[in-house]
Structures are given as C-alpha cells and as structure tokens.
Amino acid sequence: MVGLGAWSLVGAALIILLLPRSLEQCGHILLSAPTVRLGDQVTASCIITQNCSHLGTEWRIVWKLEPELHPRERQRHLPNGTLQSTITLPHVSHSRVLLSCCLHWGNSLQILDQAELQAGYPPTAPHNLSCLMNLTTSSLICQWEPGPDTHLSTSFTLKSFKSQDKCQTQKDSIPDCVPEDGQSHCAIPRKHLQLYQNMSIWVQARNALGTSVSPKLCLAPMDVVKLEPPTLWALEPSPAVAPPQPGCLRLRWETWKPSLYIEQKCELRHQPRLGEAGWDLVSGLPARTPQYELCGLLPSTAYTLQMRCTRWRLPGHWSEWSPSLELTTAQRAPIVRLDTWWRQRQLDPQTVAVQLFWKPIALEEDSRQIQGYLVSWRPSDQAGAEPILCDTTELNCTFQLPSEAREVILKAYNTAGTSHPTRVVFLESRGPPLGRLHTTARDPHSLWVGWEPPRPQPQGYVIEWGLSPPSPNGSPMTWRMEHNGSIAGTLLQAPSHGPELHLRHIGKTWAQLEWVPEAPELGKSPLTHYTIFWTNTQDQSFSTVLNASTHSFVLHGLEPSSLYHVQLVAASQAWTANSTSLTLMTLTLEESELHILLGLFGLLVLLICLCGAAQFCCRPSRKYSLWPSVPDPARSSLGSWVPTITAEDIFQLPSLQDPGMPPITKITVLEEEEKKPRPCESSDSSGTGSLSTLVQAYVLQGDPRVPSTQPPPQSGNSDQVLYVQVLGSPTGPGPGHYLRCDSTQPLLEGLTPSPKSYENVWFQTSPLGAPEPLVPHPEDDSIFEPLLDFPLLQGLRVSGAEGLGGF
C-alpha cells in the first residue's frame, strides 16, 4: 500500500511526506477479524519484510489508532527473517476505526499500511411481519419492523414458499423479494402467487456478524385481501319519497368496481363537523344494499361521514376509511319554553301600552335555531286569523292593546315551523314586597343578589338590573326569572368566554373560520355583533366586525407559509367575551407554482426589455444610424429625394454680417419654367431676398479670390439636365464643395450615359496642377455620404474651377 504521508514527532507538528519507493512493500497489517462486536477485543499484526533491512537500526514500529499513537507493542523476529509487531485493543468502542502501522525513522513517522476495523451488532430477528393482498396492484405486500440499528450494513430478504398443508412442507419455492435500501416492505407479484393456496412467508436479516429470521406466517393471499374504500354520496331527493325527518340523513355508496364479485360488509362512522364530539359507529351495513337512512342526529347540524368495507364471512382486512362526506340535517320547529315578563302603561281610557319581554329556555338542543318571534292577539268577538302585533328577532316588543285585552300569544319560529304557543296573561299581581335587597361583587364578571323572602312564600321572582346611571342610548333593562320561590338570592354573571373558534379550510392565502354561537341564556343581554382580530408574526393586526347572525368568515390576503393568531370577540350592549384563541399556518407554495411565478416574472422582464429596445431603435435620431435609407430610383426622382434632416443635423445658416463667417462663393438657384427643367446656373449675387419654394440648394463656402466659371452648355445638349455643380478653388488648401440641384427629370431617362469603370468624377486640382481625389469634409457627412454611394450621379455633367473640364 502506498503511504499517504508522514507524522513528525518533533514539536508536535504534522509533516506531509511521500513514502519512499523503497518502503512501498515494506510492511502490511493482519487483523484477527475485520468486523467485531462493539466492545470486543481485537488483535492486529504488522509484518515488516526484509525490504526494510537497508534502514539500519535507527527505526521502530509505532501503531496509530485514529489520532492516538500506541508506541507500546510487542515485536519479535520470525524464522523467515521478517519482523512482526503485534498490538491488542482490549475493546472497540467505535463502529468505524482506522488502524495504521507506522515506521518511526529518524525524525519522521511514515505510514506503512492501514486497515479499517468495523464494529457493530448482529441483526435481531425482524418482527411484526404482516401481509395484505392488494387487488389494485395485484401483488402481495408484506412489511415488517427491522429492529434496532446494528451499525453495520444489514440486508433484508423476504422469503416464501408454497404449501398444500398448513405450511409444514414445502411444495414450490418462490423467488426471494429484496427491498430497496432503507425500505422495510416488499411486494411479491401476482405471477408467483396462487390466491387460494397457503404459503409460508418470513424475513431474513444478515450482516457480517450473523443472520436472523422472523417468525413465519402461513396464509393464503385471498385471506389477507384489502379492499379499496367505497365512495359515499348523498341520496338525491325524489318526488315519490318523502323528505327525511329532522335529525335524519339519507346516503348511498358505491363499492370499488374490481371487488363487485366479493361479498362485503361495511361500517359507517359519523361525527358533528364542529365541536369535540367523537365518532359514532354504525356496523353491519350490507354492501349489496347501497343506501341507508341515518337517524338520531341533531337537527340543523353539519355531520362528517366515512365508510369502510371488508370481506364478509371470509377473512380479510378492513379497507381504509373513505373520503369524508359532509351533510347537514334538516331543521325542525323550535322546542322551547318561553319565560315572559311585561310592563303596562295606560295611555287613555281605551288604550294601554304593553312592553313584553321573553327568554327562550331550550327543552332540547335546538334553541339556537330560532329565527324570530311572533306576538299576536285575537279579539274575543272575532274569529279567524290572529293579527300580528310583533315579528322580531329581539327578546322584547312594545305594542298597544285595548284596555279590555287580557292576553296575547307568543311563538318562536324558524323555516321548519313554529313552537307551541305560549299564552301571556296580563294579570295584576299584588304580592308582598321584599324585606331587604343587598348585593355583593364576587369578581369583575359576577354579582350576588340576596333578599329576605316574604311571607307567604311566592311562586318565583323576577330580577331586573341595568347600568347606573342609565346609558344615553336607552338600552333596555336586563332581567331574569327564578321559578323557585324558596331561594333567598341568585348569582348574576356575564359570560366568561365567547363561542369556540374552529378552522374549517385553509389555503395558501386564505383561511375559513367557523364557530357555534352560544345558546341564549337567562340573564344575558342579546348578542349584537362579533369582532375578529388576527395578527401575523410581524405584530401587524387586522380586524373586522360581523353581525350576530354570522357563523363563519374567510380571512383573505394572507401570506403563504405564515403563522397567524386569531381571536373572536362576542359583544352585546352589556358585555363582551373572548372566544378561544386559534393559531393557524397557511400552506406553502408548491415548487411548480414557484416555477410558474418565476417564469411569468421572466416573461414580463423580457417583454419590458423588448419594448424598450423597440422604442430605442424606432427613434428618429437612431433610425439612420442603424440602417441608412436608400431610395428606389425606379419610383423616385432626385428632386423628391432629400435626406431626412433630424434635430441633430439642422443646417444653421450663419449671418451674412458675421465678420467671422467665410465669404460665400456662389449661390445656385433652380427654377422651373414651362414645366421644363433647366440647368443649374451660377450667380454672384449676394442678395438676401426670399427664394422660390422650388429652391432646394445648399449655401457653400469657398475662397472669393478665385473666380469660378461655368462653361456654356453645348449646342447638342440643350435639353441636358444639370443635377450637380462642383465648386472648387485652385488655391484653396481644403477640398472643393459641390452644389446640389433639384429636378423633376426622371433618373432613368437614359439621357446621360453610364460611366465607365475607369471614370471618376470626384476629383480636384491640387495647387501644383495635378488632379487629386475630392474628399468630403467630415462635417458634411450627412450631405455627401448618400451621393458618394449613388451610382447614377457618376455620369452627370460637372463644372468646377479653372483647369477642370466638363464631361
């Protein structure tokens, strides 16, 4: 083994050296066992061959176990001339140990050989082996618990064989099933199974220290079949069938289609969707009668229902519970007792004003389903319908009656009907007054009221109380009736908490909350509104106010994967009460949604960049710098083609009175006469009068000391059109200039012959008389550049300074 380095023992410093080539085969390690139990003893030997004899006598063997050195070892010479160094480790306390045999030679420590020692435990027998036949995948799936960690690489194998008896003898073997690494389950495919034949199954665990097997199972695959759950549905109403009674639900189900040939039995469980009630189980439902009416439930209550099935009369596993079905029972008419109290005031001899108060007392658990109250009165001399005095949701009503009226009828109602009528008889009661009334505050939310009972003992008491002094809004007095006439006091207390808050559904940016309103109780003022508060982790608070009839609310605008604290406060005119607090966390955005958002953001950025680039490229100041405009000679004339002058290229005419302005050599003016183009003419006039609109010429600068001549037109060329006039100075050091003319003469008229390849009209005479190329001035690029590239202009007639001839 090639050495990896050397350890220096001088100054406790580590020196990395390469092992000399002469020491590569100098020694090797032999272990008593490469894998041992944790805590066992291990013996290791390092054999030093004769290749190390050239090292002399100044060396010795040192063992290194991880960071520690073990210089105390046993050494002895063997008959074959080799040296053996042996070390014994009394117990191994790590699952992986690196043992090194080192040569201490001079001032360095060189590694001769290394060996890895593994330690762990033999595998324990797998337990809790169970199997089930999955008809969906057509395979027998078995799972087990592997037991504690062995700290060694341990493999598991599911073994099995077919048997005709009770798994006592083996008939046919089945291929082993090896699970994936880290898995404790494996599936035997259908092709290796006989569904109604017994088979023996067990799990074998193996590592370097041993092998263990689990207890064997003897089963037939169909005896452990697990069905898929059924699907629950609400039974649709039918005109031929009466609707369900209050407190009943009608439902149907569909069994899993591949299991239609299997006889099954099912179980149904249900519980109120809100509240803390547990599951109620209904057993023995036959699967072949796929509908059922469930009764004995609370009216007007939402229920959650689930169902599962298994084989009937044969062994099998229960299926998983089906997805939940939510149904609500129908309402029924209120079943309540109404306690009443009233005040009367005589308005005139024929009319009396009555203020009636009442409180509902629930006889069953449905008092919260009251939607309103009716107060009616029927005169004794009239028959038929009773006229309605009040239709209200409050717990009081004020109305007027004739003085001879002695009773009214009070009813509670909802969508299912009305309660039994309560007769309110207005009788004058003159019982004895109370001897003494006293109060004691028990806590901030309760008040003890005591009195001395009168003689004789009454049938009951009515206690009234309110704010002192009375509130400006004239809120009604709160009252309470005690039907026991023997008591001498009662405790008046406000509610200590509001309704319980529940989370129904939650999403990434929303959450739906629900609560069950508290049933009306005697002594409580009627509820007026709710307030919901919610706060995030940044202490940002939000709130909203809801009316008293609201029982659910959806929080919108929440942040994904965020924590919120929610509180519901119920309030009336006399008290407020907090509900149970609720802490919720919104769902996290999925990876696909993040990819979609990032993709949309990228497309938006790309669209903005494209719009910006298009706007930049389409600006007039940038257009010709990217692609110059070349006219089409067949569809235009030279007179109509003029380079577009942008804001940056506006030609500014200098003032003629400016002393620093160079003198003007010529101004050439073109005019159209008798709709026939004329040649360009030179003029020495320096007048500043207005020019014709047909004039499109350039004012050029030159040397006024040199006259410029223009040869007369040739007789045979009287109709020839001059498109340009070249102006030059024989003595001027700068290049000459040209004068451009407008004309309506078509360019493709054929009047001017095409130039030869050797002809070049752009030249100028140098001071020495030699012709030289005419180079445009850099400042006039916007004027000259299009003409230099225009081929038809090369054949035009040119006139210039002295010494130049025209073509």
Short mmCIF file of N, CA and C in Angstrom, two decimals, residues 140-274:
data_model
loop_
_atom_site.label_atom_id
_atom_site.label_comp_id
_atom_site.label_asym_id
_atom_site.label_seq_id
_atom_site.Cartn_x
_atom_site.Cartn_y
_atom_site.Cartn_z
N LEU A 140 -48.84 -9.18 -3.47
CA LEU A 140 -48.88 -9.42 -2.03
C LEU A 140 -47.81 -8.55 -1.38
N ILE A 141 -48.24 -7.59 -0.59
CA ILE A 141 -47.33 -6.62 0.02
C ILE A 141 -47.12 -7.01 1.47
N CYS A 142 -45.88 -7.20 1.86
CA CYS A 142 -45.52 -7.55 3.23
C CYS A 142 -44.63 -6.46 3.81
N GLN A 143 -44.81 -6.19 5.09
CA GLN A 143 -43.99 -5.20 5.77
C GLN A 143 -43.62 -5.72 7.15
N TRP A 144 -42.55 -5.19 7.71
CA TRP A 144 -42.03 -5.65 8.99
C TRP A 144 -41.28 -4.52 9.66
N GLU A 145 -40.92 -4.75 10.90
CA GLU A 145 -40.07 -3.81 11.65
C GLU A 145 -38.68 -4.40 11.76
N PRO A 146 -37.66 -3.70 11.30
CA PRO A 146 -36.32 -4.31 11.23
C PRO A 146 -35.61 -4.47 12.56
N GLY A 147 -36.02 -3.76 13.58
CA GLY A 147 -35.33 -3.85 14.86
C GLY A 147 -34.32 -2.74 15.03
N PRO A 148 -33.52 -2.80 16.11
CA PRO A 148 -32.55 -1.72 16.39
C PRO A 148 -31.42 -1.69 15.37
N ASP A 149 -30.75 -0.53 15.32
CA ASP A 149 -29.64 -0.33 14.39
C ASP A 149 -28.46 -1.20 14.80
N THR A 150 -27.87 -1.90 13.80
CA THR A 150 -26.71 -2.77 14.06
C THR A 150 -25.39 -2.06 13.83
N HIS A 151 -25.39 -0.85 13.30
CA HIS A 151 -24.18 -0.09 12.95
C HIS A 151 -23.38 -0.76 11.85
N LEU A 152 -23.94 -1.77 11.21
CA LEU A 152 -23.30 -2.46 10.10
C LEU A 152 -24.26 -2.52 8.93
N SER A 153 -23.72 -2.76 7.77
CA SER A 153 -24.56 -2.93 6.59
C SER A 153 -25.35 -4.22 6.73
N THR A 154 -26.69 -4.09 6.80
CA THR A 154 -27.57 -5.24 7.02
C THR A 154 -28.55 -5.33 5.87
N SER A 155 -28.68 -6.52 5.31
CA SER A 155 -29.61 -6.75 4.21
C SER A 155 -30.79 -7.57 4.70
N PHE A 156 -31.98 -7.29 4.09
CA PHE A 156 -33.21 -7.99 4.42
C PHE A 156 -33.74 -8.67 3.16
N THR A 157 -34.24 -9.86 3.33
CA THR A 157 -34.78 -10.64 2.22
C THR A 157 -36.10 -11.26 2.66
N LEU A 158 -37.14 -11.05 1.83
CA LEU A 158 -38.44 -11.67 2.08
C LEU A 158 -38.46 -13.02 1.38
N LYS A 159 -38.57 -14.09 2.16
CA LYS A 159 -38.54 -15.44 1.63
C LYS A 159 -39.90 -16.09 1.79
N SER A 160 -40.23 -17.01 0.89
CA SER A 160 -41.53 -17.67 0.93
C SER A 160 -41.49 -18.93 0.08
N PHE A 161 -42.46 -19.80 0.34
CA PHE A 161 -42.67 -20.98 -0.50
C PHE A 161 -44.14 -21.38 -0.42
N LYS A 162 -44.61 -22.14 -1.43
CA LYS A 162 -45.98 -22.61 -1.49
C LYS A 162 -46.09 -23.94 -0.77
N SER A 163 -47.28 -24.17 -0.18
CA SER A 163 -47.50 -25.41 0.57
C SER A 163 -48.97 -25.79 0.47
N GLN A 164 -49.24 -27.10 0.38
CA GLN A 164 -50.63 -27.58 0.31
C GLN A 164 -51.22 -27.79 1.69
N ASP A 165 -50.39 -28.13 2.65
CA ASP A 165 -50.89 -28.29 4.02
C ASP A 165 -50.73 -26.98 4.77
N LYS A 166 -50.70 -27.01 6.07
CA LYS A 166 -50.59 -25.79 6.87
C LYS A 166 -49.14 -25.35 7.00
N CYS A 167 -48.50 -25.24 5.83
CA CYS A 167 -47.13 -24.72 5.72
C CYS A 167 -46.11 -25.60 6.44
N GLN A 168 -46.42 -26.89 6.60
CA GLN A 168 -45.47 -27.77 7.25
C GLN A 168 -44.43 -28.30 6.27
N THR A 169 -44.84 -28.48 5.01
CA THR A 169 -43.92 -28.98 3.99
C THR A 169 -43.88 -27.99 2.84
N GLN A 170 -42.75 -27.94 2.19
CA GLN A 170 -42.57 -27.02 1.07
C GLN A 170 -42.91 -27.72 -0.23
N LYS A 171 -43.73 -27.05 -1.07
CA LYS A 171 -44.09 -27.61 -2.37
C LYS A 171 -43.31 -26.93 -3.48
N ASP A 172 -43.55 -25.64 -3.68
CA ASP A 172 -42.86 -24.87 -4.72
C ASP A 172 -42.22 -23.64 -4.07
N SER A 173 -41.03 -23.37 -4.51
CA SER A 173 -40.34 -22.18 -4.00
C SER A 173 -40.79 -20.94 -4.76
N ILE A 174 -40.65 -19.84 -4.12
CA ILE A 174 -40.98 -18.54 -4.71
C ILE A 174 -39.72 -17.69 -4.69
N PRO A 175 -39.42 -16.97 -5.77
CA PRO A 175 -38.19 -16.14 -5.77
C PRO A 175 -38.18 -15.16 -4.60
N ASP A 176 -36.96 -14.98 -4.07
CA ASP A 176 -36.80 -14.04 -2.97
C ASP A 176 -37.16 -12.63 -3.42
N CYS A 177 -37.68 -11.86 -2.47
CA CYS A 177 -38.03 -10.45 -2.71
C CYS A 177 -37.09 -9.60 -1.88
N VAL A 178 -36.28 -8.79 -2.55
CA VAL A 178 -35.30 -7.95 -1.87
C VAL A 178 -35.78 -6.50 -1.93
N PRO A 179 -36.02 -5.87 -0.80
CA PRO A 179 -36.48 -4.47 -0.82
C PRO A 179 -35.36 -3.52 -1.18
N GLU A 180 -35.73 -2.31 -1.50
CA GLU A 180 -34.74 -1.27 -1.75
C GLU A 180 -34.06 -0.89 -0.45
N ASP A 181 -32.90 -0.28 -0.58
CA ASP A 181 -32.13 0.11 0.60
C ASP A 181 -32.95 1.05 1.48
N GLY A 182 -32.97 0.74 2.77
CA GLY A 182 -33.69 1.57 3.72
C GLY A 182 -35.17 1.27 3.81
N GLN A 183 -35.71 0.37 2.97
CA GLN A 183 -37.12 0.04 2.99
C GLN A 183 -37.37 -1.20 3.84
N SER A 184 -38.53 -1.26 4.47
CA SER A 184 -38.91 -2.42 5.29
C SER A 184 -40.22 -3.02 4.79
N HIS A 185 -40.39 -3.02 3.47
CA HIS A 185 -41.55 -3.67 2.86
C HIS A 185 -41.15 -4.15 1.49
N CYS A 186 -41.88 -5.15 0.99
CA CYS A 186 -41.58 -5.72 -0.31
C CYS A 186 -42.85 -6.35 -0.86
N ALA A 187 -42.98 -6.39 -2.18
CA ALA A 187 -44.18 -6.86 -2.84
C ALA A 187 -43.85 -8.07 -3.71
N ILE A 188 -44.61 -9.15 -3.53
CA ILE A 188 -44.48 -10.35 -4.36
C ILE A 188 -45.50 -10.24 -5.49
N PRO A 189 -45.09 -10.25 -6.75
CA PRO A 189 -46.03 -10.05 -7.85
C PRO A 189 -47.01 -11.21 -7.99
N ARG A 190 -48.11 -10.95 -8.70
CA ARG A 190 -49.21 -11.91 -8.85
C ARG A 190 -48.76 -13.19 -9.55
N LYS A 191 -47.79 -13.11 -10.47
CA LYS A 191 -47.40 -14.31 -11.22
C LYS A 191 -46.76 -15.38 -10.35
N HIS A 192 -46.32 -15.02 -9.15
CA HIS A 192 -45.71 -16.01 -8.25
C HIS A 192 -46.70 -16.49 -7.20
N LEU A 193 -47.96 -16.12 -7.30
CA LEU A 193 -48.93 -16.43 -6.25
C LEU A 193 -50.03 -17.34 -6.77
N GLN A 194 -50.57 -18.12 -5.87
CA GLN A 194 -51.82 -18.82 -6.06
C GLN A 194 -52.76 -18.32 -4.97
N LEU A 195 -53.83 -17.60 -5.38
CA LEU A 195 -54.60 -16.79 -4.46
C LEU A 195 -55.22 -17.60 -3.33
N TYR A 196 -55.59 -18.86 -3.58
CA TYR A 196 -56.29 -19.64 -2.56
C TYR A 196 -55.42 -20.78 -2.03
N GLN A 197 -54.11 -20.72 -2.24
CA GLN A 197 -53.19 -21.74 -1.74
C GLN A 197 -52.32 -21.14 -0.64
N ASN A 198 -52.11 -21.95 0.43
CA ASN A 198 -51.29 -21.48 1.54
C ASN A 198 -49.85 -21.28 1.11
N MET A 199 -49.21 -20.35 1.77
CA MET A 199 -47.80 -20.10 1.55
C MET A 199 -47.17 -19.66 2.86
N SER A 200 -45.90 -20.00 3.01
CA SER A 200 -45.13 -19.63 4.21
C SER A 200 -44.24 -18.46 3.87
N ILE A 201 -44.24 -17.48 4.73
CA ILE A 201 -43.50 -16.22 4.47
C ILE A 201 -42.71 -15.87 5.73
N TRP A 202 -41.49 -15.43 5.54
CA TRP A 202 -40.67 -14.93 6.63
C TRP A 202 -39.63 -13.95 6.09
N VAL A 203 -38.96 -13.24 6.99
CA VAL A 203 -37.95 -12.24 6.63
C VAL A 203 -36.62 -12.67 7.23
N GLN A 204 -35.57 -12.59 6.41
CA GLN A 204 -34.22 -12.92 6.86
C GLN A 204 -33.37 -11.65 6.87
N ALA A 205 -32.68 -11.41 8.00
CA ALA A 205 -31.76 -10.28 8.14
C ALA A 205 -30.34 -10.80 8.25
N ARG A 206 -29.39 -10.18 7.54
CA ARG A 206 -27.99 -10.69 7.52
C ARG A 206 -27.04 -9.52 7.48
N ASN A 207 -25.96 -9.65 8.29
CA ASN A 207 -24.82 -8.74 8.18
C ASN A 207 -23.56 -9.53 8.44
N ALA A 208 -22.41 -8.85 8.62
CA ALA A 208 -21.13 -9.54 8.74
C ALA A 208 -21.02 -10.35 10.02
N LEU A 209 -21.87 -10.09 11.01
CA LEU A 209 -21.76 -10.80 12.29
C LEU A 209 -22.78 -11.91 12.45
N GLY A 210 -23.71 -12.07 11.50
CA GLY A 210 -24.65 -13.17 11.67
C GLY A 210 -25.91 -12.98 10.86
N THR A 211 -26.86 -13.91 11.07
CA THR A 211 -28.13 -13.96 10.35
C THR A 211 -29.24 -14.25 11.34
N SER A 212 -30.40 -13.64 11.11
CA SER A 212 -31.57 -13.91 11.94
C SER A 212 -32.81 -13.91 11.05
N VAL A 213 -33.84 -14.62 11.50
CA VAL A 213 -35.08 -14.73 10.74
C VAL A 213 -36.25 -14.39 11.64
N SER A 214 -37.31 -13.91 11.01
CA SER A 214 -38.53 -13.56 11.73
C SER A 214 -39.41 -14.79 11.89
N PRO A 215 -40.41 -14.74 12.78
CA PRO A 215 -41.40 -15.83 12.82
C PRO A 215 -42.11 -15.94 11.48
N LYS A 216 -42.48 -17.17 11.11
CA LYS A 216 -43.09 -17.41 9.80
C LYS A 216 -44.59 -17.18 9.85
N LEU A 217 -45.10 -16.72 8.73
CA LEU A 217 -46.54 -16.56 8.53
C LEU A 217 -47.02 -17.64 7.58
N CYS A 218 -48.19 -18.18 7.86
CA CYS A 218 -48.83 -19.15 6.98
C CYS A 218 -50.19 -18.58 6.58
N LEU A 219 -50.35 -18.28 5.30
CA LEU A 219 -51.58 -17.61 4.86
C LEU A 219 -51.83 -17.91 3.39
N ALA A 220 -53.08 -17.69 3.00
CA ALA A 220 -53.47 -17.68 1.60
C ALA A 220 -53.66 -16.24 1.17
N PRO A 221 -53.20 -15.85 0.00
CA PRO A 221 -53.27 -14.43 -0.38
C PRO A 221 -54.67 -13.85 -0.29
N MET A 222 -55.71 -14.60 -0.65
CA MET A 222 -57.07 -14.05 -0.61
C MET A 222 -57.59 -13.90 0.81
N ASP A 223 -56.94 -14.56 1.77
CA ASP A 223 -57.37 -14.38 3.16
C ASP A 223 -56.88 -13.07 3.75
N VAL A 224 -55.96 -12.42 3.09
CA VAL A 224 -55.43 -11.14 3.59
C VAL A 224 -55.70 -10.03 2.59
N VAL A 225 -56.73 -10.20 1.76
CA VAL A 225 -57.03 -9.18 0.77
C VAL A 225 -57.53 -7.92 1.47
N LYS A 226 -57.14 -6.78 0.93
CA LYS A 226 -57.58 -5.48 1.45
C LYS A 226 -58.27 -4.74 0.33
N LEU A 227 -59.54 -4.44 0.54
CA LEU A 227 -60.33 -3.77 -0.47
C LEU A 227 -60.08 -2.26 -0.45
N GLU A 228 -60.39 -1.65 -1.56
CA GLU A 228 -60.37 -0.19 -1.61
C GLU A 228 -61.65 0.35 -0.98
N PRO A 229 -61.61 1.52 -0.37
CA PRO A 229 -62.82 2.05 0.31
C PRO A 229 -63.90 2.41 -0.70
N PRO A 230 -65.16 2.37 -0.26
CA PRO A 230 -66.25 2.79 -1.15
C PRO A 230 -66.30 4.31 -1.28
N THR A 231 -67.20 4.77 -2.12
CA THR A 231 -67.41 6.21 -2.33
C THR A 231 -68.79 6.57 -1.82
N LEU A 232 -68.87 7.57 -0.93
CA LEU A 232 -70.13 7.99 -0.34
C LEU A 232 -70.75 9.12 -1.15
N TRP A 233 -72.10 9.07 -1.25
CA TRP A 233 -72.85 10.11 -1.94
C TRP A 233 -74.10 10.42 -1.13
N ALA A 234 -74.60 11.64 -1.30
CA ALA A 234 -75.89 11.99 -0.70
C ALA A 234 -77.01 11.45 -1.59
N LEU A 235 -78.02 10.87 -0.99
CA LEU A 235 -79.14 10.33 -1.74
C LEU A 235 -80.00 11.48 -2.24
N GLU A 236 -80.16 11.54 -3.55
CA GLU A 236 -80.90 12.65 -4.13
C GLU A 236 -82.38 12.56 -3.76
N PRO A 237 -83.02 13.70 -3.47
CA PRO A 237 -84.46 13.66 -3.15
C PRO A 237 -85.27 13.25 -4.36
N SER A 238 -86.37 12.57 -4.08
CA SER A 238 -87.25 12.08 -5.14
C SER A 238 -88.68 12.52 -4.83
N PRO A 239 -89.44 12.93 -5.85
CA PRO A 239 -90.84 13.33 -5.58
C PRO A 239 -91.67 12.18 -5.01
N ALA A 240 -91.29 10.94 -5.32
CA ALA A 240 -92.07 9.80 -4.83
C ALA A 240 -91.75 9.44 -3.40
N VAL A 241 -90.68 9.99 -2.84
CA VAL A 241 -90.25 9.65 -1.48
C VAL A 241 -90.32 10.91 -0.63
N ALA A 242 -90.87 10.77 0.55
CA ALA A 242 -90.98 11.91 1.46
C ALA A 242 -89.59 12.35 1.89
N PRO A 243 -89.39 13.63 2.14
CA PRO A 243 -88.07 14.10 2.60
C PRO A 243 -87.75 13.52 3.96
N PRO A 244 -86.47 13.45 4.30
CA PRO A 244 -86.08 12.87 5.60
C PRO A 244 -86.60 13.72 6.75
N GLN A 245 -86.84 13.05 7.85
CA GLN A 245 -87.29 13.74 9.05
C GLN A 245 -86.14 14.55 9.65
N PRO A 246 -86.46 15.57 10.44
CA PRO A 246 -85.38 16.31 11.12
C PRO A 246 -84.55 15.36 11.98
N GLY A 247 -83.23 15.51 11.91
CA GLY A 247 -82.35 14.61 12.64
C GLY A 247 -81.99 13.36 11.87
N CYS A 248 -82.32 13.27 10.56
CA CYS A 248 -82.02 12.09 9.74
C CYS A 248 -81.27 12.52 8.48
N LEU A 249 -80.43 11.60 7.99
CA LEU A 249 -79.69 11.79 6.74
C LEU A 249 -79.85 10.56 5.88
N ARG A 250 -79.96 10.77 4.58
CA ARG A 250 -80.04 9.67 3.64
C ARG A 250 -78.80 9.71 2.74
N LEU A 251 -78.15 8.55 2.61
CA LEU A 251 -76.93 8.48 1.83
C LEU A 251 -76.87 7.16 1.07
N ARG A 252 -76.02 7.13 0.09
CA ARG A 252 -75.76 5.92 -0.69
C ARG A 252 -74.27 5.80 -0.92
N TRP A 253 -73.84 4.64 -1.39
CA TRP A 253 -72.41 4.44 -1.64
C TRP A 253 -72.22 3.50 -2.81
N GLU A 254 -71.03 3.56 -3.37
CA GLU A 254 -70.62 2.68 -4.47
C GLU A 254 -69.35 1.96 -4.05
N THR A 255 -69.38 0.64 -4.15
CA THR A 255 -68.21 -0.15 -3.80
C THR A 255 -67.19 -0.09 -4.94
N TRP A 256 -65.98 -0.48 -4.60
CA TRP A 256 -64.90 -0.48 -5.58
C TRP A 256 -65.21 -1.51 -6.67
N LYS A 257 -65.12 -1.07 -7.94
CA LYS A 257 -65.58 -1.91 -9.04
C LYS A 257 -64.86 -3.25 -9.12
N PRO A 258 -63.52 -3.35 -8.96
CA PRO A 258 -62.90 -4.69 -9.02
C PRO A 258 -63.36 -5.64 -7.92
N SER A 259 -64.02 -5.14 -6.89
CA SER A 259 -64.46 -6.00 -5.79
C SER A 259 -65.96 -6.27 -5.82
N LEU A 260 -66.61 -6.05 -6.98
CA LEU A 260 -68.04 -6.27 -7.05
C LEU A 260 -68.41 -7.73 -6.83
N TYR A 261 -67.53 -8.66 -7.21
CA TYR A 261 -67.82 -10.09 -7.06
C TYR A 261 -67.55 -10.59 -5.65
N ILE A 262 -67.01 -9.75 -4.78
CA ILE A 262 -66.68 -10.15 -3.41
C ILE A 262 -67.79 -9.69 -2.49
N GLU A 263 -68.31 -10.59 -1.68
CA GLU A 263 -69.34 -10.22 -0.72
C GLU A 263 -68.69 -9.46 0.44
N GLN A 264 -69.28 -8.32 0.77
CA GLN A 264 -68.64 -7.41 1.73
C GLN A 264 -69.63 -6.98 2.81
N LYS A 265 -69.07 -6.52 3.89
CA LYS A 265 -69.83 -5.82 4.92
C LYS A 265 -69.11 -4.50 5.20
N CYS A 266 -69.87 -3.51 5.64
CA CYS A 266 -69.33 -2.16 5.76
C CYS A 266 -69.66 -1.57 7.12
N GLU A 267 -68.90 -0.57 7.49
CA GLU A 267 -69.12 0.21 8.70
C GLU A 267 -69.19 1.68 8.33
N LEU A 268 -70.07 2.41 9.03
CA LEU A 268 -70.25 3.85 8.82
C LEU A 268 -69.97 4.57 10.13
N ARG A 269 -69.18 5.60 10.07
CA ARG A 269 -68.95 6.41 11.27
C ARG A 269 -69.27 7.87 10.94
N HIS A 270 -69.73 8.60 11.98
CA HIS A 270 -70.14 9.98 11.77
C HIS A 270 -69.86 10.77 13.05
N GLN A 271 -69.69 12.07 12.87
CA GLN A 271 -69.49 12.99 13.99
C GLN A 271 -69.86 14.40 13.54
N PRO A 272 -70.31 15.25 14.48
CA PRO A 272 -70.57 16.65 14.10
C PRO A 272 -69.30 17.31 13.59
N ARG A 273 -69.45 18.08 12.54
CA ARG A 273 -68.26 18.70 11.95
C ARG A 273 -67.62 19.70 12.89
N LEU A 274 -68.42 20.37 13.70
CA LEU A 274 -67.90 21.31 14.68
C LEU A 274 -68.07 20.73 16.07
#
